[in-house]
CSV table of C-alpha atoms in Angstrom, one decimal:
chain,number,residue,atom,x,y,z
A,1,UNK,CA,17.0,17.5,41.5
A,2,UNK,CA,14.9,14.4,42.1
A,3,UNK,CA,11.6,16.7,42.8
A,4,UNK,CA,12.4,18.5,39.7
A,5,UNK,CA,12.8,16.1,37.4
A,6,UNK,CA,9.4,14.6,38.7
A,7,UNK,CA,7.6,17.6,37.8
A,8,UNK,CA,8.7,17.4,34.0
A,9,UNK,CA,8.8,13.9,33.5
A,10,UNK,CA,12.7,13.4,33.5
A,11,UNK,CA,13.4,16.9,31.6
A,12,UNK,CA,15.9,19.0,33.1
A,13,UNK,CA,16.7,22.6,32.1
A,14,UNK,CA,19.7,24.5,33.4
A,15,UNK,CA,21.3,27.8,33.3
A,16,UNK,CA,22.9,30.7,35.1
A,17,UNK,CA,21.1,32.1,38.2
A,18,UNK,CA,20.3,31.1,41.6
A,19,UNK,CA,17.0,29.4,40.7
A,20,UNK,CA,18.6,27.4,37.6
A,21,UNK,CA,20.5,24.2,37.7
A,22,UNK,CA,24.3,24.0,36.3
A,23,UNK,CA,25.5,21.3,34.2
A,24,UNK,CA,27.7,20.0,37.0
A,25,UNK,CA,24.6,19.6,39.2
A,26,UNK,CA,22.8,17.7,36.2
A,27,UNK,CA,26.0,15.6,35.6
A,28,UNK,CA,25.8,14.7,39.4
A,29,UNK,CA,22.2,13.8,39.2
A,30,UNK,CA,23.0,11.5,36.0
A,31,UNK,CA,25.8,9.8,38.4
A,32,UNK,CA,23.3,8.9,41.0
A,33,UNK,CA,20.7,7.6,38.7
A,34,UNK,CA,20.3,3.8,38.4
A,35,UNK,CA,21.2,2.1,34.9
A,36,UNK,CA,21.5,5.4,33.4
A,37,UNK,CA,23.8,3.8,30.7
A,38,UNK,CA,21.3,1.4,29.5
A,39,UNK,CA,18.9,3.4,27.7
A,40,UNK,CA,19.3,3.1,23.6
A,41,UNK,CA,17.5,6.3,23.0
A,42,UNK,CA,16.0,9.5,24.6
A,43,UNK,CA,12.1,10.4,23.7
A,44,UNK,CA,10.2,13.5,24.8
A,45,UNK,CA,6.8,12.2,24.2
A,46,UNK,CA,5.5,9.1,25.4
A,47,UNK,CA,4.6,5.5,24.1
A,48,UNK,CA,2.0,3.4,25.4
A,49,UNK,CA,3.2,1.3,26.8
A,50,UNK,CA,6.8,2.5,27.4
A,51,UNK,CA,9.2,0.7,25.1
A,52,UNK,CA,12.3,-0.8,26.8
A,53,UNK,CA,15.5,0.8,26.0
A,54,UNK,CA,13.9,4.3,25.8
A,55,UNK,CA,14.2,7.0,28.6
A,56,UNK,CA,11.0,9.2,28.4
A,57,UNK,CA,11.5,12.8,29.4
A,58,UNK,CA,8.3,14.4,29.4
A,59,UNK,CA,5.7,16.2,31.7
A,60,UNK,CA,2.9,13.7,33.4
A,61,UNK,CA,0.3,12.8,31.0
A,62,UNK,CA,-3.3,14.1,32.5
A,63,UNK,CA,-5.6,11.6,34.1
A,64,UNK,CA,-8.1,12.2,31.2
A,65,UNK,CA,-7.9,14.3,28.0
A,66,UNK,CA,-11.5,15.4,27.7
A,67,UNK,CA,-12.0,15.1,23.9
A,68,UNK,CA,-9.0,16.5,22.7
A,69,UNK,CA,-8.6,13.8,20.5
A,70,UNK,CA,-11.9,13.9,18.6
A,71,UNK,CA,-11.6,17.7,18.7
A,72,UNK,CA,-8.4,17.6,16.6
A,73,UNK,CA,-9.7,14.6,14.2
A,74,UNK,CA,-12.8,16.9,13.3
A,75,UNK,CA,-10.7,19.3,11.7
A,76,UNK,CA,-10.1,16.8,8.8
A,77,UNK,CA,-12.6,15.1,6.4
A,78,UNK,CA,-12.3,11.9,5.7
A,79,UNK,CA,-13.4,10.6,2.4
A,80,UNK,CA,-15.5,7.5,4.0
A,81,UNK,CA,-16.1,6.2,7.4
A,82,UNK,CA,-13.2,3.7,7.0
A,83,UNK,CA,-11.0,6.7,6.2
A,84,UNK,CA,-12.2,8.3,9.6
A,85,UNK,CA,-10.9,5.1,11.4
A,86,UNK,CA,-7.8,5.4,9.7
A,87,UNK,CA,-7.2,8.7,10.3
A,88,UNK,CA,-7.5,7.9,13.9
A,89,UNK,CA,-5.3,4.9,14.0
A,90,UNK,CA,-2.6,7.1,12.3
A,91,UNK,CA,-2.6,9.4,15.2
A,92,UNK,CA,-2.8,6.6,18.2
A,93,UNK,CA,0.3,4.7,16.0
A,94,UNK,CA,2.3,8.0,16.7
A,95,UNK,CA,2.2,7.2,20.3
A,96,UNK,CA,2.0,3.4,20.2
A,97,UNK,CA,4.8,1.4,22.4
A,98,UNK,CA,4.4,-1.9,20.2
A,99,UNK,CA,6.5,-3.8,18.0
A,100,UNK,CA,9.6,-2.2,16.4
A,101,UNK,CA,9.5,-2.2,12.9
A,102,UNK,CA,5.5,-3.2,13.0
A,103,UNK,CA,4.1,-0.1,11.6
A,104,UNK,CA,2.6,0.4,8.1
A,105,UNK,CA,3.6,3.1,5.8
A,106,UNK,CA,1.0,5.5,5.9
A,107,UNK,CA,-0.1,6.9,2.2
A,108,UNK,CA,-2.5,9.8,2.4
A,109,UNK,CA,-4.3,10.9,-0.8
A,110,UNK,CA,-6.8,13.3,-1.8
A,111,UNK,CA,-10.2,11.5,-2.6
A,112,UNK,CA,-11.3,14.5,-5.3
A,113,UNK,CA,-9.1,14.0,-8.1
A,114,UNK,CA,-9.5,17.6,-9.4
A,115,UNK,CA,-8.6,19.1,-6.3
A,116,UNK,CA,-5.8,16.7,-5.6
A,117,UNK,CA,-2.8,19.3,-5.4
A,118,UNK,CA,-2.1,22.1,-3.1
A,119,UNK,CA,-5.3,22.8,-0.5
A,120,UNK,CA,-6.2,19.1,-0.3
A,121,UNK,CA,-5.1,19.0,3.0
A,122,UNK,CA,-2.9,15.7,2.8
A,123,UNK,CA,0.2,17.6,3.7
A,124,UNK,CA,-1.4,19.5,6.6
A,125,UNK,CA,-2.7,16.1,8.0
A,126,UNK,CA,0.8,14.6,7.9
A,127,UNK,CA,2.8,17.3,9.5
A,128,UNK,CA,0.1,17.8,12.2
A,129,UNK,CA,0.6,14.4,13.1
A,130,UNK,CA,4.3,14.8,13.1
A,131,UNK,CA,3.9,18.2,15.3
A,132,UNK,CA,2.0,16.0,17.9
A,133,UNK,CA,4.9,14.3,19.0
A,134,UNK,CA,7.8,16.9,18.5
A,135,UNK,CA,8.0,17.6,14.5
A,136,UNK,CA,8.9,15.4,11.8
A,137,UNK,CA,11.7,14.9,9.0
A,138,UNK,CA,10.2,16.1,5.7
A,139,UNK,CA,12.0,14.3,2.6
A,140,UNK,CA,11.6,14.5,-1.1
A,141,UNK,CA,11.9,11.6,-4.0
A,142,UNK,CA,14.2,13.8,-5.9
A,143,UNK,CA,15.8,11.5,-8.3
A,144,UNK,CA,13.5,8.9,-7.2
A,145,UNK,CA,13.1,6.5,-4.1
A,146,UNK,CA,16.3,4.6,-5.1
A,147,UNK,CA,18.4,7.7,-3.4
A,148,UNK,CA,18.1,5.4,0.1
A,149,UNK,CA,21.4,6.9,0.8
A,150,UNK,CA,20.1,10.4,1.7
A,151,UNK,CA,17.2,9.0,3.6
A,152,UNK,CA,19.8,7.1,5.9
A,153,UNK,CA,21.8,10.3,6.5
A,154,UNK,CA,18.8,12.1,7.3
A,155,UNK,CA,17.4,9.5,9.8
A,156,UNK,CA,20.9,9.5,11.6
A,157,UNK,CA,21.5,13.5,11.7
A,158,UNK,CA,21.6,15.3,14.8
A,159,UNK,CA,18.2,16.7,14.3
A,160,UNK,CA,16.5,13.6,12.4
A,161,UNK,CA,17.1,11.0,14.8
A,162,UNK,CA,15.1,12.9,17.3
A,163,UNK,CA,11.8,12.8,15.3
A,164,UNK,CA,9.6,9.5,15.1
A,165,UNK,CA,7.7,10.5,12.0
A,166,UNK,CA,9.1,10.8,8.5
A,167,UNK,CA,6.9,12.4,5.7
A,168,UNK,CA,7.8,11.9,1.8
A,169,UNK,CA,5.8,15.0,0.7
A,170,UNK,CA,3.6,15.5,-2.7
A,171,UNK,CA,5.3,12.4,-4.4
A,172,UNK,CA,4.2,12.6,-8.1
A,173,UNK,CA,5.0,11.3,-11.4
A,174,UNK,CA,6.9,8.6,-9.2
A,175,UNK,CA,6.8,4.7,-8.6
A,176,UNK,CA,7.6,4.1,-5.5
A,177,UNK,CA,9.8,0.7,-5.3
A,178,UNK,CA,13.0,0.2,-3.2
A,179,UNK,CA,14.2,-3.3,-1.1
A,180,UNK,CA,16.2,-1.0,0.8
A,181,UNK,CA,13.4,1.4,1.8
A,182,UNK,CA,10.9,-1.4,2.4
A,183,UNK,CA,13.8,-2.8,4.8
A,184,UNK,CA,13.6,0.7,6.6
A,185,UNK,CA,10.3,0.2,7.4
A,186,UNK,CA,9.9,-3.4,8.8
A,187,UNK,CA,13.3,-3.4,10.4
A,188,UNK,CA,13.3,-3.6,14.3
A,189,UNK,CA,16.5,-1.7,14.3
A,190,UNK,CA,17.6,0.8,11.2
A,191,UNK,CA,21.5,0.9,11.0
A,192,UNK,CA,23.4,3.8,9.1
A,193,UNK,CA,26.2,6.2,9.5
A,194,UNK,CA,25.9,8.6,11.9
A,195,UNK,CA,27.6,11.7,11.3
A,196,UNK,CA,30.8,11.9,13.2
A,197,UNK,CA,30.1,8.6,15.1
A,198,UNK,CA,30.6,6.0,12.2
A,199,UNK,CA,28.1,3.3,12.5
A,200,UNK,CA,24.7,4.2,14.4
A,201,UNK,CA,21.5,2.3,15.4
A,202,UNK,CA,18.2,3.6,16.4
A,203,UNK,CA,15.0,1.7,17.1
A,204,UNK,CA,12.3,1.7,14.9
A,205,UNK,CA,9.4,3.3,16.2
A,206,UNK,CA,9.1,5.6,13.2
A,207,UNK,CA,5.8,6.4,11.7
A,208,UNK,CA,6.3,7.0,8.0
A,209,UNK,CA,4.0,8.6,5.9
A,210,UNK,CA,3.8,9.3,1.9
A,211,UNK,CA,1.6,12.1,0.7
A,212,UNK,CA,0.7,11.4,-2.9
A,213,UNK,CA,-1.7,11.9,-6.0
A,214,UNK,CA,-2.8,8.8,-7.7
A,215,UNK,CA,0.5,7.0,-6.1
A,216,UNK,CA,2.1,3.9,-8.2
A,217,UNK,CA,3.9,1.3,-6.0
A,218,UNK,CA,5.7,-1.7,-6.5
A,219,UNK,CA,4.2,-5.2,-5.0
A,220,UNK,CA,6.1,-5.8,-2.0
A,221,UNK,CA,5.8,-2.0,-1.0
A,222,UNK,CA,2.3,-2.2,-1.7
A,223,UNK,CA,1.7,-5.1,1.0
A,224,UNK,CA,3.4,-2.5,3.4
A,225,UNK,CA,1.0,0.5,2.8
A,226,UNK,CA,-2.2,1.8,4.3
A,227,UNK,CA,-3.8,3.9,1.9
A,228,UNK,CA,-6.1,6.9,3.6
A,229,UNK,CA,-8.4,9.2,1.4
A,230,UNK,CA,-9.4,12.9,2.6
A,231,UNK,CA,-11.9,15.4,1.2
A,232,UNK,CA,-10.5,18.7,0.8
A,233,UNK,CA,-11.5,21.1,3.4
A,234,UNK,CA,-13.7,24.0,3.0
A,235,UNK,CA,-11.6,26.7,2.4
A,236,UNK,CA,-10.9,29.3,5.4
A,237,UNK,CA,-8.2,31.7,6.3
A,238,UNK,CA,-8.3,30.5,9.8
A,239,UNK,CA,-8.2,26.7,8.8
A,240,UNK,CA,-4.6,25.7,9.4
A,241,UNK,CA,-4.6,28.0,12.5
A,242,UNK,CA,-7.3,26.6,14.4
A,243,UNK,CA,-5.7,23.1,13.9
A,244,UNK,CA,-2.1,23.9,15.1
A,245,UNK,CA,-3.8,25.9,17.8
A,246,UNK,CA,-5.6,22.4,19.1
A,247,UNK,CA,-2.3,20.6,18.8
A,248,UNK,CA,-0.4,23.3,20.9
A,249,UNK,CA,-2.8,24.1,23.7
A,250,UNK,CA,-4.0,20.4,24.3
A,251,UNK,CA,-1.2,18.3,23.1
A,252,UNK,CA,-0.9,16.3,26.4
A,253,UNK,CA,-4.6,15.6,26.6
A,254,UNK,CA,-4.8,14.5,22.9
A,255,UNK,CA,-1.8,12.2,24.2
A,256,UNK,CA,-4.0,11.0,27.3
A,257,UNK,CA,-7.0,10.3,24.8
A,258,UNK,CA,-4.6,8.1,22.6
A,259,UNK,CA,-3.5,6.3,26.1
A,260,UNK,CA,-7.1,5.6,26.9
A,261,UNK,CA,-7.8,4.3,23.4
A,262,UNK,CA,-4.9,1.9,23.5
A,263,UNK,CA,-5.8,0.5,26.6
A,264,UNK,CA,-9.6,-0.2,25.7
A,265,UNK,CA,-10.9,-3.4,24.6
A,266,UNK,CA,-10.5,-5.1,21.0
A,267,UNK,CA,-13.4,-4.2,18.8
A,268,UNK,CA,-13.6,-7.2,16.2
A,269,UNK,CA,-13.2,-11.1,16.1
A,270,UNK,CA,-9.6,-12.2,17.6
A,271,UNK,CA,-9.9,-15.3,15.2
A,272,UNK,CA,-10.2,-12.8,11.9
A,273,UNK,CA,-7.9,-12.7,8.7
A,274,UNK,CA,-4.7,-10.9,9.7
A,275,UNK,CA,-2.4,-9.3,7.6
A,276,UNK,CA,1.8,-8.9,8.0
A,277,UNK,CA,0.8,-6.0,10.6
A,278,UNK,CA,-1.2,-8.1,13.0
A,279,UNK,CA,0.1,-6.8,16.0
A,280,UNK,CA,-0.5,-3.3,14.8
A,281,UNK,CA,-4.1,-4.3,13.9
A,282,UNK,CA,-5.0,-5.9,16.9
A,283,UNK,CA,-3.4,-3.4,19.3
A,284,UNK,CA,-4.3,-0.2,17.6
A,285,UNK,CA,-6.9,-0.6,14.5
A,286,UNK,CA,-8.8,-3.2,16.8
A,287,UNK,CA,-9.0,-0.3,19.4
A,288,UNK,CA,-11.1,1.8,17.1
A,289,UNK,CA,-12.9,-0.5,15.0
A,290,UNK,CA,-13.2,-4.1,13.8
A,291,UNK,CA,-10.1,-4.7,11.8
A,292,UNK,CA,-11.3,-7.4,9.4
A,293,UNK,CA,-13.8,-4.9,7.3
A,294,UNK,CA,-11.5,-2.3,7.4
A,295,UNK,CA,-8.5,-4.0,6.3
A,296,UNK,CA,-10.7,-5.5,3.3
A,297,UNK,CA,-11.2,-1.8,2.1
A,298,UNK,CA,-7.3,-1.4,2.5
A,299,UNK,CA,-6.7,-4.7,0.3
A,300,UNK,CA,-8.9,-3.1,-2.2
A,301,UNK,CA,-6.7,0.3,-2.3
A,302,UNK,CA,-3.5,-2.0,-2.2
A,303,UNK,CA,-4.7,-3.7,-5.5
A,304,UNK,CA,-5.1,-0.5,-7.2
A,305,UNK,CA,-2.0,0.7,-6.2
A,306,UNK,CA,0.2,-2.4,-6.9
A,307,UNK,CA,1.6,-1.3,-10.4
A,308,UNK,CA,4.2,-4.1,-11.1
A,309,UNK,CA,2.3,-5.9,-13.8
A,310,UNK,CA,2.1,-2.6,-15.8
A,311,UNK,CA,5.4,-1.7,-15.2
A,312,UNK,CA,7.2,-4.9,-16.5
A,313,UNK,CA,5.1,-4.6,-19.5
A,314,UNK,CA,6.1,-0.9,-20.1
A,315,UNK,CA,9.6,-1.9,-19.4
A,316,UNK,CA,9.7,-4.9,-21.5
A,317,UNK,CA,8.5,-2.5,-24.3
A,318,UNK,CA,11.2,-0.4,-23.4
A,319,UNK,CA,13.9,-3.2,-24.1
A,320,UNK,CA,12.3,-4.6,-27.2
A,321,UNK,CA,12.4,-1.3,-28.7
A,322,UNK,CA,16.4,-1.2,-27.8
A,323,UNK,CA,16.8,-4.6,-29.1
A,324,UNK,CA,14.9,-3.4,-32.5
A,325,UNK,CA,17.0,-0.6,-32.7
A,326,UNK,CA,20.1,-2.4,-32.4
A,327,UNK,CA,19.2,-5.2,-34.6
A,328,UNK,CA,16.7,-3.9,-37.0
A,329,UNK,CA,14.5,-6.8,-36.8
A,330,UNK,CA,11.5,-8.0,-34.8
A,331,UNK,CA,12.5,-8.2,-31.3
A,332,UNK,CA,10.3,-11.4,-30.5
A,333,UNK,CA,12.3,-13.3,-32.9
A,334,UNK,CA,15.7,-12.4,-32.0
A,335,UNK,CA,18.2,-13.8,-29.0
A,336,UNK,CA,20.9,-11.4,-27.9
A,337,UNK,CA,23.1,-10.4,-25.4
A,338,UNK,CA,22.9,-7.2,-23.7
A,339,UNK,CA,25.8,-5.3,-22.2
A,340,UNK,CA,24.5,-4.3,-18.4
A,341,UNK,CA,25.3,-0.7,-18.6
A,342,UNK,CA,23.6,-0.3,-21.6
A,343,UNK,CA,20.7,-2.0,-20.6
A,344,UNK,CA,20.6,0.4,-17.3
A,345,UNK,CA,21.0,3.2,-19.4
A,346,UNK,CA,18.0,2.6,-21.8
A,347,UNK,CA,15.6,1.7,-18.8
A,348,UNK,CA,17.1,4.8,-17.2
A,349,UNK,CA,16.2,7.1,-19.9
A,350,UNK,CA,12.5,6.2,-19.9
A,351,UNK,CA,12.1,5.5,-16.1
A,352,UNK,CA,13.2,9.0,-14.3
A,353,UNK,CA,11.8,7.7,-11.0
A,354,UNK,CA,14.6,5.5,-10.7
A,355,UNK,CA,18.1,5.8,-9.1
A,356,UNK,CA,20.7,6.9,-11.3
A,357,UNK,CA,23.0,4.2,-10.2
A,358,UNK,CA,23.6,1.1,-12.7
A,359,UNK,CA,23.6,-1.2,-9.9
A,360,UNK,CA,20.2,0.0,-8.5
A,361,UNK,CA,18.7,-0.4,-11.9
A,362,UNK,CA,19.8,-4.0,-12.9
A,363,UNK,CA,19.0,-5.0,-8.9
A,364,UNK,CA,15.5,-3.6,-9.4
A,365,UNK,CA,15.1,-5.1,-13.0
A,366,UNK,CA,16.0,-8.8,-11.3
A,367,UNK,CA,13.3,-8.0,-8.9
A,368,UNK,CA,10.4,-7.4,-11.2
A,369,UNK,CA,11.4,-10.0,-13.4
A,370,UNK,CA,10.6,-8.9,-16.8
A,371,UNK,CA,9.7,-12.3,-19.3
A,372,UNK,CA,12.2,-12.8,-21.7
A,373,UNK,CA,15.0,-11.3,-20.0
A,374,UNK,CA,17.7,-13.0,-17.9
A,375,UNK,CA,21.1,-12.5,-16.1
A,376,UNK,CA,24.1,-13.5,-18.0
A,377,UNK,CA,27.7,-14.0,-16.7
A,378,UNK,CA,30.9,-14.8,-18.5
A,379,UNK,CA,34.6,-14.1,-18.3
A,380,UNK,CA,34.0,-10.8,-20.5
A,381,UNK,CA,31.9,-9.3,-17.8
A,382,UNK,CA,28.1,-8.7,-16.7
A,383,UNK,CA,25.5,-9.0,-19.4
A,384,UNK,CA,21.9,-9.7,-19.9
A,385,UNK,CA,20.0,-12.1,-22.5
A,386,UNK,CA,16.9,-11.2,-24.3
A,387,UNK,CA,15.4,-13.9,-26.0
A,388,UNK,CA,11.8,-13.2,-28.1
A,389,UNK,CA,8.7,-15.1,-27.4
A,390,UNK,CA,8.9,-16.1,-30.9
A,391,UNK,CA,12.6,-17.0,-31.5
A,392,UNK,CA,13.3,-19.6,-34.2
A,393,UNK,CA,14.2,-23.1,-32.6
A,394,UNK,CA,17.1,-23.6,-34.8
A,395,UNK,CA,18.8,-20.6,-32.9
A,396,UNK,CA,21.6,-22.0,-30.8
A,397,UNK,CA,23.3,-19.1,-29.6
A,398,UNK,CA,22.5,-15.5,-28.6
A,399,UNK,CA,23.9,-12.5,-31.1
A,400,UNK,CA,26.5,-10.6,-29.3
A,401,UNK,CA,25.4,-6.9,-28.4
A,402,UNK,CA,28.4,-5.2,-30.2
A,403,UNK,CA,27.9,-7.4,-33.3
A,404,UNK,CA,26.0,-4.9,-35.4
A,405,UNK,CA,26.6,-1.3,-34.6
A,406,UNK,CA,23.9,1.2,-33.1
């Protein structure tokens, strides 16, 4: 048994027949293994270096990849030299055995806005990355990113917990902002409800990918995103087939190239200007290129995606319109209490990317800090207070929201 598992990197296959191992023999083999109960996870693809607590059951990695990684990367058309480095960093991240919760959120977008829809290659790049390490969990942002409970269920499903890549595909018309989703990205260990097992945990070596057209992100999430821009490839009926063939036939060589890449020397200045992803910058991006100028481009793109200021103005306008409709006066001269449910309803009506639940919307409003809007608690229940910029100084108390009928 030991000789056979050595050939497959620890993976065991059994069945009925003289040349096959039975489940009973496999069980006896596990009982004879040392520290078999100490593993928190099983992975069929490597990390470089191995992550403590994970049992790796995969074939031996070749001594050399013979340029397989570059052959794969040549199938994609990065928008700039910086994007070439970032695409390479995406694939290297899949097998990086570094800090748990220390991977950025990759956002793949088309550099050609006229061809930003189907055929631009965004989804293909994301799915090919997932296929390299055993597949991916594909999710949609139906109803907004606030539906984190659906994300949690998928992460802890029987098949979902085996995947180390999560893809939110073709995000359009949505603003991505969620405290819990941000926590999923950066938490070393993700907790959630596992089917039939109650509370479950999994080490967070997940690579998170979003494909989007002109994405709009909240300020906190913007700091976690790493934007990649690609140029749509020349149309060819065999393009996807060729890309898939490279992954399926040269998978272990590609991983060997990634191993050698991550074991290489640091390319930049160790005293550079680091971000919150300093471990990843040093261990992954820094093995490909000098991370300082590359991350400067990333910061510029992050600033373009940061839509908090614009959204605050939009939401303030929505609330001001509601105040005007309710009280038939200039909202900048009105001081009024607003019922919490009424506030959530008026915002949800105009912002379809938000969660459907009142509590999630109110938590989001607290986080973005709309000028003139604040919480108010009393024995009558939850409410908020709107105070316009030009309220008369002699007004002593806010108007009750239900004093004037709608």
